[in-house]
Coordinates of C-alpha atoms in Angstrom, one line a residue:
Chain A
X1231 CA -16.3 189.8 92.1
X1232 CA -18.8 192.0 93.7
X1233 CA -21.8 190.3 92.1
X1234 CA -20.6 186.9 93.4
X1235 CA -20.7 188.2 96.9
X1236 CA -24.3 189.0 96.3
X1237 CA -25.1 185.6 95.0
X1238 CA -23.2 184.0 97.9
X1239 CA -25.4 186.0 100.3
X1240 CA -28.5 184.6 98.5
X1241 CA -27.2 181.0 99.0
X1242 CA -26.4 181.7 102.6
X1243 CA -29.9 183.0 103.1
X1244 CA -31.1 179.7 101.7
X1245 CA -28.8 177.9 104.1
X1246 CA -30.5 179.6 107.0
X1247 CA -33.9 178.3 105.8
X1248 CA -32.4 174.8 105.3
X1249 CA -31.0 174.8 108.8
X1250 CA -34.3 176.1 110.2
X1251 CA -36.2 173.3 108.4
X1252 CA -33.8 170.7 109.6
X1253 CA -34.0 171.9 113.3
X1254 CA -37.8 172.2 113.3
X1255 CA -38.3 169.0 111.3
X1256 CA -36.0 167.1 113.6
X1257 CA -37.8 168.4 116.7
X1258 CA -41.1 167.2 115.3
X1259 CA -39.6 163.9 114.2
X1260 CA -38.2 163.3 117.7
X1261 CA -41.6 163.9 119.3
X1262 CA -43.4 161.7 116.8
X1263 CA -40.7 159.0 117.1
X1264 CA -41.3 158.7 120.8
X1265 CA -45.1 158.9 120.6
X1266 CA -45.3 156.2 117.8
X1267 CA -42.4 154.1 119.1
X1268 CA -43.9 153.9 122.6
X1269 CA -47.4 153.5 121.0
X1270 CA -46.2 150.3 119.3
X1271 CA -45.1 148.9 122.6
X1272 CA -48.3 149.9 124.4
X1273 CA -50.5 147.3 126.1
X1274 CA -53.6 148.9 124.6
X1275 CA -54.2 147.3 121.2
X1276 CA -55.9 150.2 119.4
X1277 CA -52.9 152.4 120.3
X1278 CA -50.6 149.8 118.8
X1279 CA -52.7 149.7 115.6
X1280 CA -52.7 153.5 115.3
X1281 CA -48.9 153.7 115.7
X1282 CA -48.4 150.9 113.2
X1283 CA -50.7 152.5 110.7
X1284 CA -48.8 155.8 111.1
X1285 CA -45.4 154.2 110.7
X1286 CA -46.3 152.0 107.7
X1287 CA -48.1 154.9 105.9
X1288 CA -45.2 157.4 106.2
X1289 CA -42.5 154.9 105.5
X1290 CA -44.5 153.4 102.6
X1291 CA -45.0 156.6 100.6
X1292 CA -42.1 158.9 99.7
X1293 CA -41.4 162.2 101.3
X1294 CA -41.9 163.9 97.9
X1295 CA -45.5 162.6 97.6
X1296 CA -46.3 163.5 101.2
X1297 CA -45.0 167.0 100.8
X1298 CA -47.1 167.6 97.7
X1299 CA -50.1 166.1 99.4
X1300 CA -49.6 168.4 102.4
X1301 CA -49.1 171.5 100.2
X1302 CA -51.6 170.9 97.4
X1303 CA -54.3 168.5 98.7
X1304 CA -54.7 169.6 102.4
X1305 CA -55.9 173.1 101.4
X1306 CA -58.8 171.5 99.6
X1307 CA -59.9 170.1 103.0
X1308 CA -59.6 173.5 104.5
X1309 CA -56.1 173.3 106.0
X1310 CA -54.0 176.0 104.3
X1311 CA -50.3 175.7 105.1
X1312 CA -47.5 178.0 104.2
X1313 CA -44.6 176.2 102.4
X1314 CA -42.5 176.3 105.6
X1315 CA -45.3 174.7 107.6
X1316 CA -46.0 172.0 105.0
X1317 CA -42.2 171.3 104.8
X1318 CA -41.7 170.9 108.5
X1319 CA -44.9 168.8 108.8
X1320 CA -44.0 166.4 106.0
X1321 CA -40.3 166.1 107.0
X1322 CA -41.1 165.7 110.7
X1323 CA -43.8 163.1 110.2
X1324 CA -41.8 161.2 107.6
X1325 CA -38.6 161.0 109.5
X1326 CA -40.5 160.5 112.8
X1327 CA -41.9 157.2 111.3
X1328 CA -38.4 156.0 110.7
X1329 CA -37.4 157.1 114.2
X1330 CA -40.3 155.3 115.8
X1331 CA -38.8 152.0 114.7
X1332 CA -35.4 153.1 116.2
X1333 CA -37.2 153.9 119.6
X1334 CA -39.0 150.6 119.6
X1335 CA -35.8 148.6 118.7
X1336 CA -33.7 150.3 121.4
X1337 CA -36.3 149.9 124.1
X1338 CA -36.8 146.2 123.3
X1339 CA -33.0 145.6 123.3
X1340 CA -32.8 146.5 127.0
X1341 CA -32.2 143.3 129.0
X1342 CA -35.1 141.6 130.7
X1343 CA -33.3 141.8 134.1
X1344 CA -33.7 145.6 133.9
X1345 CA -37.5 145.2 133.7
X1346 CA -37.5 142.6 136.5
X1347 CA -35.4 145.0 138.6
X1348 CA -38.0 147.7 138.1
X1349 CA -40.7 145.3 139.3
X1350 CA -38.6 144.2 142.3
X1351 CA -38.1 147.9 143.3
X1352 CA -41.9 148.3 143.0
X1353 CA -41.7 151.1 140.4
X1354 CA -44.8 151.8 138.3
X1355 CA -44.5 151.1 134.6
X1356 CA -44.1 154.7 133.8
X1357 CA -41.5 155.3 136.5
X1358 CA -39.5 152.2 135.3
X1359 CA -39.7 153.5 131.7
X1360 CA -38.6 157.0 132.5
X1361 CA -35.9 156.4 135.1
X1362 CA -34.5 153.0 134.2
X1363 CA -35.3 152.0 130.6
X1364 CA -35.2 155.2 128.6
X1365 CA -31.9 156.6 129.9
X1366 CA -30.3 153.4 128.8
X1367 CA -32.2 153.0 125.5
X1368 CA -31.7 156.7 124.5
X1369 CA -27.9 156.2 124.2
X1370 CA -28.5 153.3 121.9
X1371 CA -30.9 155.4 119.8
X1372 CA -28.5 158.3 119.4
X1373 CA -26.3 157.1 116.5
X1374 CA -29.3 156.2 114.4
X1375 CA -31.1 159.4 115.3
X1376 CA -28.0 161.2 114.0
X1377 CA -28.3 159.4 110.7
X1378 CA -32.0 160.1 110.6
X1379 CA -31.3 163.8 111.1
X1380 CA -28.8 163.8 108.1
X1381 CA -31.5 162.0 106.0
X1382 CA -33.9 164.8 107.0
X1383 CA -31.4 167.5 106.0
X1384 CA -31.0 165.8 102.6
X1385 CA -34.7 165.3 102.2
X1386 CA -35.2 169.0 103.0
X1387 CA -33.9 169.8 99.5
X1388 CA -37.2 168.6 98.2
X1389 CA -39.0 171.7 99.7
X1390 CA -37.4 173.8 97.0
X1391 CA -40.0 172.3 94.6
X1392 CA -42.9 173.8 96.6
X1393 CA -41.2 177.2 96.2
X1394 CA -39.7 177.4 99.7
X1395 CA -36.5 179.5 99.3
X1396 CA -34.1 176.9 100.8
X1397 CA -30.5 176.4 99.7
X1398 CA -31.4 174.3 96.6
X1399 CA -34.0 176.8 95.5
X1400 CA -31.5 179.7 95.8
X1401 CA -28.9 177.7 93.8
X1402 CA -31.5 177.4 91.0
X1403 CA -32.1 181.2 91.2
X1404 CA -28.4 181.8 90.9
X1405 CA -28.2 179.4 88.0
X1406 CA -31.1 181.1 86.2
X1407 CA -29.5 184.6 86.7
X1408 CA -25.9 183.9 85.9
X1409 CA -26.1 180.9 83.6
X1410 CA -23.3 179.4 85.6
X1411 CA -24.1 175.9 86.8
X1412 CA -20.9 174.5 88.4
X1413 CA -20.4 177.2 91.0
X1414 CA -23.8 177.4 92.6
X1415 CA -24.4 173.6 92.7
X1416 CA -20.9 172.8 93.9
X1417 CA -21.2 175.5 96.6
X1418 CA -24.5 174.0 98.0
X1419 CA -23.2 170.4 97.8
X1420 CA -20.3 171.5 100.0
X1421 CA -22.6 173.4 102.4
X1422 CA -24.9 170.4 102.7
X1423 CA -21.9 168.2 103.4
X1424 CA -20.6 170.7 106.1
X1425 CA -24.0 170.8 107.8
X1426 CA -24.2 166.9 107.7
X1427 CA -20.7 166.7 109.2
X1428 CA -21.7 169.2 112.0
X1429 CA -24.7 167.0 112.8
X1430 CA -22.7 163.8 113.0
X1431 CA -20.0 165.5 115.1
X1432 CA -22.6 166.9 117.5
X1433 CA -24.3 163.5 117.9
X1434 CA -21.0 161.8 118.6
X1435 CA -20.2 164.5 121.2
X1436 CA -23.6 164.0 122.8
X1437 CA -23.1 160.3 122.9
X1438 CA -19.7 160.7 124.6
X1439 CA -21.3 163.0 127.1
X1440 CA -24.2 160.7 127.9
X1441 CA -22.0 157.6 128.3
X1442 CA -19.2 159.3 130.3
X1443 CA -18.1 157.0 133.2
X1444 CA -19.8 154.0 131.7
X1445 CA -16.8 152.4 130.0
X1446 CA -16.7 148.7 130.5
X1447 CA -20.2 148.7 132.0
X1448 CA -22.1 149.1 128.7
X1449 CA -21.6 146.3 126.3
Chain B
X783 CA -63.7 169.4 96.7
X784 CA -64.9 165.9 96.1
X785 CA -63.3 162.7 95.0
X786 CA -64.3 162.0 91.4
X787 CA -64.0 158.4 90.2
X788 CA -64.7 159.3 86.6
X789 CA -61.7 161.6 86.6
X790 CA -59.6 158.8 88.2
X791 CA -60.6 156.4 85.3
X792 CA -59.9 159.1 82.8
X793 CA -56.3 159.8 84.1
X794 CA -55.4 156.2 84.8
X795 CA -53.8 155.5 81.3
X796 CA -51.5 158.5 81.7
X797 CA -50.5 157.5 85.2
X798 CA -49.7 154.0 84.0
X799 CA -47.3 155.5 81.4
X800 CA -45.6 157.1 84.3
X801 CA -45.5 153.9 86.3
X802 CA -43.5 152.2 83.4
X803 CA -40.8 154.9 83.5
X804 CA -40.7 154.7 87.3
X805 CA -40.1 150.9 87.2
X806 CA -37.5 151.2 84.4
X807 CA -35.6 153.9 86.4
X808 CA -35.8 151.7 89.6
X809 CA -34.5 148.6 87.8
X810 CA -31.7 150.3 86.0
X811 CA -30.8 152.3 89.1
X812 CA -30.7 149.1 91.2
X813 CA -28.3 147.4 88.8
X814 CA -26.0 150.4 88.7
X815 CA -26.2 150.8 92.5
X816 CA -25.3 147.1 92.9
X817 CA -22.2 147.5 90.7
X818 CA -21.1 150.9 92.1
X819 CA -21.5 149.6 95.6
X820 CA -19.3 146.6 95.0
X821 CA -16.6 148.7 93.4
X822 CA -16.6 151.2 96.3
X823 CA -16.6 148.4 98.8
X824 CA -13.6 146.6 97.2
X825 CA -11.6 149.8 96.6
X826 CA -12.2 150.9 100.2
X827 CA -10.7 147.6 101.4
X828 CA -7.5 148.4 99.4
X829 CA -4.4 148.4 101.6
X830 CA -3.0 151.3 99.7
X831 CA -4.3 154.3 101.7
X832 CA -3.8 156.6 98.7
X833 CA -6.6 154.7 97.0
X834 CA -8.9 153.8 99.9
X835 CA -9.0 157.1 101.6
X836 CA -10.1 159.3 98.7
X837 CA -12.7 156.7 97.8
X838 CA -14.0 156.7 101.3
X839 CA -14.2 160.5 101.3
X840 CA -16.1 160.5 97.9
X841 CA -18.6 157.9 99.2
X842 CA -19.1 159.9 102.4
X843 CA -19.6 163.1 100.4
X844 CA -22.2 161.5 98.1
X845 CA -24.0 160.0 101.1
X846 CA -24.0 163.3 103.0
X847 CA -25.6 165.5 100.3
X848 CA -29.1 165.5 98.8
X849 CA -30.0 163.3 95.9
X850 CA -32.0 166.1 94.4
X851 CA -28.9 168.4 94.2
X852 CA -26.8 165.6 92.8
X853 CA -29.4 165.1 90.1
X854 CA -29.3 168.8 89.3
X855 CA -25.5 168.6 89.2
X856 CA -25.6 165.7 86.7
X857 CA -28.3 167.2 84.6
X858 CA -27.2 170.8 84.5
X859 CA -23.5 170.9 85.1
X860 CA -22.2 168.0 83.0
X861 CA -23.6 169.4 79.7
X862 CA -21.4 172.5 80.3
X863 CA -18.4 170.1 80.5
X864 CA -19.4 168.6 77.2
X865 CA -21.4 165.6 78.5
X866 CA -25.1 165.8 77.5
X867 CA -27.3 163.1 79.0
X868 CA -31.0 162.4 78.5
X869 CA -33.1 163.1 81.6
X870 CA -33.7 159.4 82.2
X871 CA -30.0 158.5 81.9
X872 CA -29.0 161.3 84.2
X873 CA -31.6 160.2 86.7
X874 CA -30.5 156.6 86.6
X875 CA -26.9 157.6 87.1
X876 CA -27.9 159.8 90.0
X877 CA -29.9 157.0 91.7
X878 CA -27.2 154.5 91.0
X879 CA -24.3 156.6 92.4
X880 CA -26.3 157.8 95.4
X881 CA -27.6 154.3 96.4
X882 CA -24.2 152.8 95.5
X883 CA -22.7 154.5 98.5
X884 CA -25.4 152.8 100.7
X885 CA -25.0 149.4 99.1
X886 CA -21.3 149.7 99.6
X887 CA -21.9 149.6 103.3
X888 CA -24.0 146.4 102.9
X889 CA -21.2 144.8 100.9
X890 CA -18.7 145.8 103.5
X891 CA -20.6 144.3 106.4
X892 CA -21.3 141.1 104.3
X893 CA -17.6 140.7 103.4
X894 CA -16.5 141.4 107.0
X895 CA -18.9 138.7 108.1
X896 CA -17.0 136.0 106.2
X897 CA -14.8 134.3 108.7
X898 CA -11.0 135.0 108.7
X899 CA -10.3 131.3 108.3
X900 CA -11.8 131.4 104.8
X901 CA -9.2 134.0 103.7
X902 CA -6.4 132.0 105.2
X903 CA -7.7 128.8 103.6
X904 CA -7.8 130.4 100.2
X905 CA -4.2 131.6 100.7
X906 CA -3.2 128.1 101.8
X907 CA -4.8 126.6 98.7
X908 CA -2.7 129.0 96.6
X909 CA -5.7 130.7 95.0
X910 CA -5.1 134.0 93.2
X911 CA -6.9 137.2 94.6
X912 CA -9.4 137.0 91.8
X913 CA -10.1 133.3 92.5
X914 CA -10.4 134.1 96.3
X915 CA -13.0 136.7 95.6
X916 CA -15.1 134.9 93.0
X917 CA -14.8 131.4 94.3
X918 CA -14.6 131.7 98.1
X919 CA -15.6 135.1 99.5
X920 CA -18.5 136.3 97.4
X921 CA -20.5 133.0 97.3
X922 CA -20.5 133.1 101.1
X923 CA -20.9 136.8 101.5
X924 CA -23.7 137.4 99.0
X925 CA -26.8 135.5 100.3
X926 CA -27.0 137.3 103.7
X927 CA -26.7 140.6 101.9
X928 CA -29.8 140.0 99.7
X929 CA -32.4 141.3 102.1
X930 CA -30.4 144.4 103.0
X931 CA -29.8 145.2 99.3
X932 CA -33.5 144.7 98.5
X933 CA -34.3 147.1 101.3
X934 CA -32.2 149.8 99.6
X935 CA -33.8 149.1 96.2
X936 CA -37.2 149.6 97.7
X937 CA -35.9 152.9 99.3
X938 CA -34.7 153.9 95.8
X939 CA -38.0 153.1 94.3
X940 CA -39.6 155.6 96.7
X941 CA -37.1 158.3 95.8
X942 CA -37.8 158.1 92.0
X943 CA -40.4 160.9 92.2
X944 CA -37.3 163.2 92.6
X945 CA -36.5 162.5 88.9
X946 CA -39.5 164.6 88.0
X947 CA -37.4 167.6 89.0
X948 CA -35.1 166.9 86.0
X949 CA -38.1 166.5 83.7
X950 CA -38.2 162.7 83.6
X951 CA -41.8 161.8 82.8
X952 CA -42.2 159.3 85.6
X953 CA -45.3 158.8 87.7
X954 CA -45.1 161.9 89.8
X955 CA -44.4 164.1 86.9
X956 CA -47.4 162.7 85.0
X957 CA -49.5 163.3 88.0
X958 CA -48.3 166.9 88.4
X959 CA -48.9 167.7 84.8
X960 CA -52.4 166.2 85.0
X961 CA -53.0 168.2 88.2
X962 CA -51.8 171.5 86.7
X963 CA -53.7 171.0 83.4
X964 CA -57.0 170.1 85.0
X965 CA -56.4 172.1 88.2
X966 CA -57.5 169.1 90.2
X967 CA -54.8 168.0 92.7
X968 CA -56.6 165.6 95.0
X969 CA -57.0 162.6 92.7
X970 CA -53.6 162.5 90.9
X971 CA -51.5 163.1 94.0
X972 CA -53.5 160.7 96.1
X973 CA -53.3 158.0 93.4
X974 CA -49.5 158.4 93.4
X975 CA -49.4 158.1 97.2
X976 CA -51.7 155.0 97.1
X977 CA -49.6 153.4 94.4
X978 CA -46.4 153.8 96.4
X979 CA -48.1 152.6 99.5
X980 CA -49.4 149.4 97.9
X981 CA -46.1 148.6 96.3
X982 CA -44.3 149.3 99.5
X983 CA -46.6 147.0 101.6
X984 CA -46.2 144.2 99.0
X985 CA -42.4 144.7 99.0
X986 CA -42.3 144.6 102.8
X987 CA -44.0 141.1 102.6
X988 CA -41.4 140.1 100.0
X989 CA -38.6 141.4 102.2
X990 CA -39.8 139.3 105.1
X991 CA -39.7 136.2 102.8
X992 CA -36.1 137.1 101.7
X993 CA -35.0 137.4 105.3
X994 CA -36.4 134.0 106.1
X995 CA -34.9 132.5 103.0
X996 CA -31.4 134.0 103.2
X997 CA -31.1 135.2 106.8
X998 CA -29.9 138.7 107.5
X999 CA -26.9 140.7 108.5
X1000 CA -27.0 143.8 110.7

């Protein structure tokens, strides 16, 4: 029984790395989603092209290929990354590209009258966006952002293949040392599911908090 | 380090071998996902909560956990229980089950989109449940689902590199073995990326066409 406690400790250490990756990756993804999403709605054509190229590129190739490219090919150009940096970079940029489409869709779904009201109140474009449009659009983005965060958590298992000691990597270590396959893999499946449930619970709570007092106003 | 076209030409045949396996895995996985999704969607509609609730939980569980770990589970745990699968079969089962939980949601939305009156009319015409499903509901529900289903099949295609982790010799695995053998990463990995990018751009155009042809559901 004592040895299992040790192995469980190993897997929990991996869980910490997985959670770190998910949090840092989500933070980068959120920033990239807003930059690229707003970029696609920009009035400046080159900015739109740049944002579209970024989105199509990162949605078009798989996270796995991007991660390997970041870890094995970038050093050849003189950017050496630790596995953790490569993982956060690839996960954040990949999920950010998906998030950008969410940002764009939510902003475009805000009614025309809101934009007209901004003009009528003589707000600048930036003021209108920040004070009128985004607060309404952000609530619409939240549920999909939650799903994207769960996708990011799931994709983070891939980093075990570039020797980052996340939960999946540690499960493989336990498998190699004990020869037992069922226990380590079932344990991490359950842990992944628990983390995913926590994310969707937190997002639902945040959504309720941001829409408090808006019942019946929001369609 | 420089890009070497001669090396690209030299490794191309090996990569094409990998492409074949990638495509086979995607096609078989898509068929399995289409069937699994339909089963999940129909079982979840069951009025008996003892049947629909556990199925709902299983689907949520599969959707909330990483495909890579599921592949490991199928490939390493099942042999201990007496079921030995070849890597490709294990990979296809993993892809099919994982994406089946996604296609189930597409089926659900498509079936919910069929107007209530159609169900009532089928009952009024004294059709059996099987006839109702095959003659009335599915023919109306399926066409709007096609673009959404295709979208998930494209997503599955992009996830096939994960199969390299359970030793399937698909494109990514071929590229990695070339890279490790020659100690040149830039060409193989970039080629794989370019290949996926091209296929994905082509499939986006195809998807737009499907959406125009069949309409779409949200």
